[in-house]
Short mmCIF file of C-alpha atoms in Angstrom, two decimals:
data_model
loop_
_atom_site.label_atom_id
_atom_site.label_comp_id
_atom_site.label_asym_id
_atom_site.label_seq_id
_atom_site.Cartn_x
_atom_site.Cartn_y
_atom_site.Cartn_z
CA MET A 1285 0.00 0.00 0.00
CA LEU A 1286 1.04 3.59 -0.61
CA VAL A 1287 0.15 6.15 2.05
CA ALA A 1288 0.76 9.84 1.34
CA ARG A 1289 0.04 12.30 4.14
CA GLY A 1290 0.07 16.07 4.12
CA LEU A 1291 2.22 16.42 1.02
CA SER A 1292 3.14 19.95 0.08
CA LYS A 1293 5.60 21.21 -2.49
CA GLN A 1294 6.90 24.73 -2.87
CA TYR A 1295 9.83 26.05 -4.80
CA PRO A 1296 11.22 29.52 -5.29
CA LEU A 1297 10.24 31.32 -8.47
CA ASP A 1298 11.57 34.82 -9.13
CA GLY A 1299 12.44 35.12 -5.47
CA ARG A 1300 8.97 34.17 -4.25
CA PRO A 1301 7.68 30.79 -3.15
CA ARG A 1302 5.44 29.06 -5.65
CA THR A 1303 3.15 26.37 -4.28
CA LEU A 1304 2.44 23.40 -6.51
CA PHE A 1305 0.13 21.74 -4.00
CA ARG A 1306 -0.39 21.61 -0.28
CA ASP A 1307 -1.67 19.18 2.30
CA LEU A 1308 -2.36 16.36 -0.13
CA SER A 1309 -3.24 13.04 1.46
CA PHE A 1310 -4.29 9.81 -0.20
CA ASP A 1311 -3.87 6.04 -0.11
CA LEU A 1312 -3.30 3.60 -2.94
CA GLU A 1313 -4.10 -0.07 -2.58
CA ARG A 1314 -1.99 -2.83 -4.13
CA ASP A 1315 -4.26 -3.01 -7.16
CA GLY A 1316 -5.24 0.68 -7.23
CA ARG A 1317 -5.05 2.77 -10.37
CA LEU A 1318 -4.60 6.45 -9.79
CA ALA A 1319 -4.42 9.10 -12.50
CA LEU A 1320 -2.63 12.43 -12.07
CA MET A 1321 -4.15 15.18 -14.15
CA GLY A 1322 -3.30 18.81 -14.63
CA ARG A 1323 -2.13 21.33 -17.15
CA ASN A 1324 1.56 21.57 -18.00
CA GLY A 1325 3.61 22.97 -15.15
CA GLN A 1326 1.03 22.34 -12.43
CA GLY A 1327 3.05 19.62 -10.67
CA LYS A 1328 2.11 16.18 -11.99
CA SER A 1329 5.70 15.13 -12.70
CA THR A 1330 6.89 16.63 -9.42
CA LEU A 1331 4.30 14.60 -7.52
CA ILE A 1332 5.38 11.45 -9.36
CA LYS A 1333 9.00 12.21 -8.45
CA ILE A 1334 8.05 12.78 -4.81
CA LEU A 1335 6.26 9.43 -4.75
CA GLY A 1336 9.29 7.81 -6.35
CA GLY A 1337 11.67 9.38 -3.82
CA VAL A 1338 13.52 11.41 -6.45
CA VAL A 1339 12.36 14.78 -5.11
CA ALA A 1340 11.69 15.62 -1.46
CA PRO A 1341 8.37 17.20 -0.50
CA THR A 1342 8.44 20.53 1.31
CA ALA A 1343 6.17 18.94 3.93
CA GLY A 1344 4.44 15.62 4.47
CA GLU A 1345 5.50 12.02 4.05
CA VAL A 1346 5.20 9.08 1.68
CA LYS A 1347 5.12 5.56 3.08
CA TRP A 1348 5.40 2.52 0.84
CA SER A 1349 4.59 -1.01 1.94
CA MET A 1350 5.02 -2.34 -1.59
CA SER A 1351 7.84 -1.97 -4.10
CA CYS A 1352 7.57 0.90 -6.52
CA SER A 1353 9.22 1.57 -9.83
CA TRP A 1354 11.26 4.65 -10.52
CA PRO A 1355 9.18 7.25 -12.33
CA LEU A 1356 8.99 5.84 -15.85
CA GLY A 1357 9.65 8.63 -18.25
CA PHE A 1358 12.16 10.17 -15.89
CA GLY A 1359 15.71 9.53 -17.13
CA GLY A 1360 17.45 10.34 -13.88
CA GLY A 1361 18.02 6.71 -12.94
CA PHE A 1362 20.42 6.06 -15.79
CA HIS A 1363 24.03 6.95 -16.26
CA GLY A 1364 24.54 8.62 -19.63
CA GLY A 1365 28.18 7.63 -19.92
CA MET A 1366 27.44 3.95 -19.46
CA THR A 1367 26.10 1.64 -22.15
CA GLY A 1368 22.60 0.26 -22.02
CA LEU A 1369 24.03 -3.11 -21.02
CA ASP A 1370 26.06 -1.61 -18.19
CA ASN A 1371 23.02 0.29 -16.94
CA ILE A 1372 21.09 -2.98 -16.90
CA ARG A 1373 23.90 -4.72 -15.00
CA PHE A 1374 24.08 -1.81 -12.54
CA LEU A 1375 20.35 -1.93 -11.81
CA ALA A 1376 20.41 -5.74 -11.64
CA ARG A 1377 22.92 -5.45 -8.78
CA ILE A 1378 20.91 -2.77 -6.99
CA TYR A 1379 17.69 -4.76 -7.24
CA ARG A 1380 19.46 -8.11 -6.68
CA ARG A 1381 18.38 -9.71 -9.93
CA PRO A 1382 20.46 -12.02 -12.16
CA ALA A 1383 22.10 -9.76 -14.76
CA ALA A 1384 21.98 -12.23 -17.67
CA GLU A 1385 18.26 -12.83 -17.20
CA MET A 1386 17.64 -9.09 -16.92
CA ILE A 1387 19.54 -8.37 -20.12
CA GLU A 1388 17.57 -11.03 -21.94
CA ARG A 1389 14.21 -9.75 -20.72
CA VAL A 1390 15.04 -6.11 -21.41
CA ASP A 1391 16.31 -6.89 -24.88
CA GLU A 1392 13.26 -8.97 -25.63
CA PHE A 1393 10.92 -6.15 -24.63
CA ALA A 1394 12.82 -3.05 -25.69
CA ALA A 1395 14.18 -4.54 -28.93
CA LEU A 1396 17.14 -2.16 -28.86
CA GLY A 1397 19.51 -4.74 -30.36
CA LYS A 1398 23.05 -3.48 -30.87
CA ALA A 1399 22.12 -0.09 -29.42
CA LEU A 1400 22.33 -1.70 -25.95
CA GLY A 1401 26.09 -1.57 -26.42
CA MET A 1402 26.06 2.21 -26.97
CA PRO A 1403 26.42 4.83 -24.20
CA LEU A 1404 23.04 6.15 -23.14
CA LYS A 1405 23.94 9.71 -24.01
CA HIS A 1406 23.57 8.70 -27.65
CA TYR A 1407 20.04 7.35 -27.13
CA SER A 1408 16.99 9.21 -28.33
CA SER A 1409 14.24 9.88 -25.76
CA GLY A 1410 12.25 7.06 -27.33
CA MET A 1411 15.15 4.61 -26.93
CA ARG A 1412 15.62 5.66 -23.30
CA ALA A 1413 11.93 5.12 -22.70
CA ARG A 1414 12.13 1.63 -24.23
CA LEU A 1415 15.07 0.78 -22.00
CA ALA A 1416 13.35 2.18 -18.91
CA PHE A 1417 10.21 0.23 -19.66
CA GLY A 1418 12.11 -2.94 -20.40
CA LEU A 1419 13.97 -2.66 -17.10
CA SER A 1420 10.88 -1.94 -15.04
CA ILE A 1421 9.17 -4.94 -16.53
CA ALA A 1422 12.21 -7.16 -16.01
CA ILE A 1423 12.55 -6.12 -12.36
CA GLU A 1424 8.81 -6.48 -11.61
CA PHE A 1425 7.38 -3.91 -9.23
CA ASP A 1426 4.20 -3.91 -7.15
CA CYS A 1427 3.46 -0.35 -8.23
CA TYR A 1428 4.42 1.45 -11.41
CA LEU A 1429 4.89 5.21 -11.52
CA ILE A 1430 4.29 6.33 -15.08
CA ASP A 1431 4.86 9.85 -16.34
CA GLU A 1432 3.50 10.25 -19.85
CA VAL A 1433 6.00 7.71 -21.12
CA ILE A 1434 3.24 5.57 -22.60
CA SER A 1435 2.90 8.18 -25.32
CA VAL A 1436 6.57 7.86 -26.29
CA GLY A 1437 7.39 5.68 -29.26
CA ASP A 1438 5.39 4.24 -32.11
CA ALA A 1439 1.93 2.73 -31.94
CA LEU A 1440 3.28 -0.80 -31.79
CA PHE A 1441 5.53 -0.01 -28.83
CA ARG A 1442 2.67 1.71 -27.08
CA GLU A 1443 0.46 -1.32 -27.57
CA LYS A 1444 3.21 -3.55 -26.25
CA CYS A 1445 3.64 -1.36 -23.15
CA GLU A 1446 -0.07 -1.30 -22.47
CA GLU A 1447 -0.37 -5.06 -22.80
CA GLU A 1448 2.65 -5.71 -20.55
CA LEU A 1449 1.54 -3.23 -17.90
CA PHE A 1450 -2.22 -3.31 -17.85
CA GLY A 1451 -2.80 -6.78 -19.28
CA VAL A 1452 -0.07 -9.00 -17.86
CA ARG A 1453 0.23 -6.92 -14.67
CA ALA A 1454 -3.45 -6.11 -14.24
CA GLN A 1455 -3.36 -6.72 -10.49
CA ARG A 1456 -0.51 -4.28 -9.81
CA ALA A 1457 -0.87 -0.69 -8.67
CA PHE A 1458 -0.33 2.23 -11.03
CA VAL A 1459 0.08 5.97 -10.70
CA ILE A 1460 -0.16 7.54 -14.13
CA ALA A 1461 0.37 11.18 -15.09
CA SER A 1462 -0.98 11.89 -18.54
CA HIS A 1463 -2.90 14.28 -20.77
CA ASP A 1464 -4.42 11.37 -22.67
CA LEU A 1465 -7.88 11.49 -21.15
CA GLU A 1466 -9.32 8.48 -22.92
CA PHE A 1467 -6.32 6.41 -21.87
CA LEU A 1468 -6.83 7.52 -18.26
CA ARG A 1469 -10.56 6.84 -18.45
CA LYS A 1470 -9.78 3.33 -19.66
CA THR A 1471 -7.05 2.50 -17.17
CA CYS A 1472 -7.73 4.41 -13.94
CA SER A 1473 -10.53 4.48 -11.40
CA ARG A 1474 -9.57 7.61 -9.43
CA ALA A 1475 -7.64 10.79 -10.11
CA ILE A 1476 -5.83 13.62 -8.43
CA VAL A 1477 -6.29 16.89 -10.30
CA ILE A 1478 -3.63 19.53 -9.70
CA GLU A 1479 -4.36 23.14 -10.54
CA SER A 1480 -3.13 26.54 -9.37
CA GLY A 1481 -1.50 25.34 -6.17
CA ARG A 1482 -4.21 22.90 -5.20
CA ALA A 1483 -4.51 19.14 -5.55
CA LYS A 1484 -7.82 17.36 -5.11
CA MET A 1485 -8.71 13.70 -5.14
CA PHE A 1486 -11.70 12.61 -7.23
CA ASN A 1487 -12.95 9.09 -6.60
CA ASP A 1488 -14.71 9.01 -9.96
CA ILE A 1489 -12.40 9.16 -12.98
CA ASN A 1490 -15.18 10.48 -15.23
CA LEU A 1491 -15.84 13.38 -12.87
CA ALA A 1492 -12.11 14.12 -12.71
CA ILE A 1493 -11.97 14.24 -16.50
CA ASP A 1494 -14.98 16.58 -16.62
CA VAL A 1495 -13.30 18.86 -14.08
CA TYR A 1496 -10.01 18.79 -15.95
CA CYS A 1497 -11.74 19.62 -19.25
CA ALA A 1498 -13.46 22.58 -17.57
CA ILE A 1499 -10.09 23.78 -16.24
CA SER A 1500 -8.53 23.49 -19.70
CA ASP A 1501 -11.39 25.39 -21.32
CA GLU A 1502 -11.24 28.13 -18.69
CA SER A 1503 -7.51 28.38 -19.24
CA HIS A 1504 -7.93 28.73 -23.01
CA ARG A 1505 -10.62 31.32 -22.43
CA ALA A 1506 -8.34 33.31 -20.11
CA ILE A 1507 -5.47 33.13 -22.61
CA GLY A 1508 -7.83 34.25 -25.39
CA THR A 1509 -9.06 37.18 -23.30
CA ALA A 1510 -5.48 38.19 -22.43
CA ALA A 1511 -4.44 37.98 -26.09
CA THR A 1512 -7.42 40.09 -27.17
CA THR A 1513 -6.65 42.68 -24.49
CA ALA A 1514 -2.99 42.78 -25.53
CA THR A 1515 -3.96 43.20 -29.19
CA MET A 1516 -6.38 45.99 -28.34
CA ALA A 1517 -3.76 47.70 -26.18
CA ALA A 1518 -1.24 47.49 -29.04
CA MET B 1420 -21.17 38.22 5.97
CA LEU B 1421 -23.64 40.63 4.48
CA GLU B 1422 -27.22 40.11 5.61
CA PRO B 1423 -30.00 41.56 3.51
CA VAL B 1424 -32.38 43.99 5.17
CA ARG B 1425 -35.93 44.47 4.00
CA ALA B 1426 -36.56 48.05 2.97
CA GLU B 1427 -39.08 49.98 5.06
CA GLY B 1428 -42.56 49.53 3.66
CA SER B 1429 -41.40 47.08 1.00
CA ALA B 1430 -43.95 44.56 -0.23
CA ALA B 1431 -41.25 42.05 -1.04
CA ILE B 1432 -41.21 38.57 0.42
CA TRP B 1433 -37.89 37.41 1.83
CA TRP B 1434 -36.89 33.75 1.44
CA GLU B 1435 -33.83 33.21 3.57
CA ARG B 1436 -31.08 30.71 2.83
CA GLU B 1437 -32.41 28.12 5.27
CA THR B 1438 -35.61 27.94 3.22
CA PHE B 1439 -33.68 26.47 0.30
CA LEU B 1440 -32.59 22.90 -0.27
CA SER B 1441 -29.27 21.47 -1.35
CA SER B 1442 -27.63 18.11 -1.91
CA GLU B 1443 -24.41 19.62 -0.59
CA SER B 1444 -25.31 19.05 3.06
CA ASP B 1445 -26.37 16.02 5.06
CA ASP B 1446 -29.65 17.60 6.18
CA ASN B 1447 -30.51 18.74 2.62
CA ARG B 1448 -30.58 22.39 3.73
CA CYS B 1449 -28.64 24.97 1.80
CA PRO B 1450 -25.32 25.32 3.67
CA ALA B 1451 -23.85 28.71 4.55
CA VAL B 1452 -20.93 28.01 2.24
CA ILE B 1453 -21.29 25.84 -0.84
CA ASP B 1454 -18.17 24.19 -2.26
CA VAL B 1455 -18.64 24.15 -6.02
CA THR B 1456 -16.07 21.40 -6.61
CA GLY B 1457 -17.60 18.62 -8.66
CA GLN B 1458 -19.87 18.00 -11.55
CA ALA B 1459 -22.38 20.36 -13.15
CA ARG B 1460 -25.38 20.47 -10.82
CA TYR B 1461 -27.87 22.56 -8.89
CA LEU B 1462 -25.99 23.94 -5.90
CA THR B 1463 -29.21 24.97 -4.22
CA TYR B 1464 -32.86 24.71 -5.19
CA GLY B 1465 -36.38 25.02 -3.86
CA PRO B 1466 -38.12 26.08 -1.73
CA PHE B 1467 -41.24 24.86 -3.61
CA ILE B 1468 -43.44 27.51 -2.03
CA GLU B 1469 -46.56 28.26 -3.99
CA LEU B 1470 -46.94 31.75 -5.39
CA ARG B 1471 -50.08 33.09 -7.00
CA PRO B 1472 -50.07 33.69 -10.74
CA GLY B 1473 -48.58 36.96 -11.90
CA PHE B 1474 -45.47 38.67 -13.05
CA TRP B 1475 -42.79 38.17 -10.40
CA ARG B 1476 -39.35 39.56 -9.81
CA ALA B 1477 -36.77 37.63 -7.77
CA ARG B 1478 -33.71 39.43 -6.45
CA VAL B 1479 -31.28 36.71 -5.50
CA LEU B 1480 -28.42 37.62 -3.19
CA LEU B 1481 -25.21 35.65 -3.20
CA GLU B 1482 -21.48 35.98 -2.82
CA VAL B 1483 -18.84 34.24 -4.90
CA CYS B 1484 -15.12 33.93 -4.32
CA ILE B 1485 -12.69 34.64 -7.16
CA ASP B 1486 -12.51 30.94 -8.11
CA ALA B 1487 -16.28 30.51 -8.15
CA ALA B 1488 -16.60 33.72 -10.16
CA ARG B 1489 -14.69 31.99 -12.93
CA ARG B 1490 -17.21 29.18 -13.08
CA ARG B 1491 -20.34 29.34 -15.18
CA LEU B 1492 -23.13 29.95 -12.68
CA ALA B 1493 -26.72 30.84 -13.39
CA VAL B 1494 -29.84 31.60 -11.39
CA GLN B 1495 -33.10 30.05 -12.54
CA PHE B 1496 -36.52 31.15 -11.34
CA GLY B 1497 -39.85 29.55 -12.15
CA VAL B 1498 -42.04 26.49 -11.85
CA GLU B 1499 -41.29 23.17 -13.51
CA PRO B 1500 -40.80 23.00 -16.47
CA ALA B 1501 -40.66 26.74 -17.26
CA TYR B 1502 -37.78 28.76 -15.85
CA THR B 1503 -36.17 32.07 -16.61
CA THR B 1504 -32.37 31.93 -16.43
CA VAL B 1505 -29.89 34.71 -15.73
CA GLU B 1506 -26.16 34.04 -15.72
CA LEU B 1507 -23.82 35.54 -13.14
CA PRO B 1508 -21.27 37.98 -14.52
CA TYR B 1509 -18.11 36.06 -15.36
CA GLY B 1510 -14.98 36.72 -13.32
CA VAL B 1511 -16.49 39.17 -10.85
CA PRO B 1512 -16.04 38.06 -7.23
CA GLY B 1513 -18.00 39.46 -4.31
CA ARG B 1514 -21.65 40.08 -3.61
CA HIS B 1515 -24.18 39.94 -6.41
CA GLU B 1516 -27.85 40.73 -6.64
CA ILE B 1517 -29.19 38.77 -9.57
CA VAL B 1518 -32.54 39.97 -10.82
CA VAL B 1519 -34.72 37.40 -12.54
CA GLU B 1520 -38.25 38.22 -13.73
CA HIS B 1521 -40.67 35.47 -14.52
CA ARG B 1522 -44.33 35.26 -15.48
CA LEU B 1523 -46.23 32.59 -13.56
CA ALA B 1524 -49.20 31.58 -15.67
CA GLU B 1525 -50.69 29.59 -12.84
CA ALA B 1526 -49.99 28.94 -9.19
CA GLY B 1527 -47.34 26.35 -8.52
CA PRO B 1528 -44.40 25.33 -6.32
CA VAL B 1529 -41.77 27.89 -7.18
CA GLN B 1530 -38.07 27.22 -7.33
CA ILE B 1531 -35.04 29.46 -7.37
CA ARG B 1532 -32.05 27.38 -8.40
CA LEU B 1533 -28.39 28.15 -8.51
CA TYR B 1534 -27.02 26.16 -11.40
CA LEU B 1535 -23.36 25.26 -11.90
CA GLN B 1536 -23.29 24.76 -15.65
CA ARG B 1537 -19.97 22.91 -15.91
CA ALA B 1538 -17.82 20.77 -13.69
CA ALA B 1539 -15.65 22.85 -11.37
CA PHE B 1540 -12.32 22.28 -9.67
CA HIS B 1541 -12.54 24.81 -6.87
CA GLY B 1542 -14.60 27.68 -5.52
CA GLU B 1543 -17.08 28.75 -2.86
CA VAL B 1544 -20.48 30.39 -2.98
CA ARG B 1545 -22.54 31.90 -0.18
CA PHE B 1546 -26.20 31.85 -1.10
CA LEU B 1547 -27.95 34.43 1.10
CA GLY B 1548 -31.55 34.25 -0.02
CA ALA B 1549 -33.98 35.98 -2.31
CA TYR B 1550 -36.53 38.78 -2.31
CA LEU B 1551 -39.68 38.16 -4.29
CA GLU B 1552 -41.98 40.86 -5.53
CA ARG B 1553 -45.18 40.57 -7.48
CA LEU B 1554 -45.18 43.16 -10.21
CA GLY B 1555 -48.53 42.50 -11.81
CA ASP B 1556 -51.16 40.09 -13.03
CA PRO B 1557 -50.34 37.38 -15.58
CA ALA B 1558 -52.13 39.18 -18.39
CA GLU B 1559 -50.41 42.51 -17.77
#
């Protein structure tokens, strides 16, 4: 189970504190599927990183009683100077998995072929995503933290990811940050919506999507009004 | 909190907040503060008090915070299924007096409803109540 209590995140922006969210509390069961929704820059990725232990919250705590993946889509877990193979070996040691078996499973899923022998700094974002996905599937986690990475790569790769994650691992927990509303509707049951320094839990994914769409429309309306005002002023 | 005061000698009827209903509270009474978070819905409605036929004016008093002011809110006044709707001014926080005039062809249980027209992420509304005034007969 994942238990998050009183999570807040602030960071300085132009010398003033900017709050992404405050006092956010929620639980996630071992088979729970939680969506994170919000416009760009509102804090979805930061929340995923906090859950994954990559970024510290300003306040609050995260308690895991199940294993969790690193935030998929976040490249910070890899060493750019090392080859794909060496990165796999490195993570195999950290997670105490047999390296040869890991390499085989990653290669089978990611289909990177000879590129596994290249340093990661030469990988495209899509190749890094394939490697990250392959590793997370080879290691096997109880909960997967996914940050938009599903949308990386071609349609075939996306299908493969979806099948591996949500088909083969249907009973695992997922936290998914995405703008793909139909994907979230299909895969998640609840959602946290983050907007303008607030984060709210919605226990109905359809309601969360309605709320998010309203936020997006309001935002477009505000941008349109500002643009019109600026044009008139000019 | 601003409380409305009936003008001296006014013929208006005052329906206070507690007269109205709402699904936002456990006792189905309109709460002092309504959290607009959630789906499109009637934030408050009722009170289903019968008014005699005629041309009526409702002056609905409410306060909206800056977040609620950016939601699409409307006041509806009438008897099922005929209502007159007036939208709140967009983006203007503070106290509003929304005037809605409606012709009641026959007596019936009247409602004044505050309608959230789209799902909302955040915001608060204080519904204070409504003055009702009969302006004339139905045929006038």
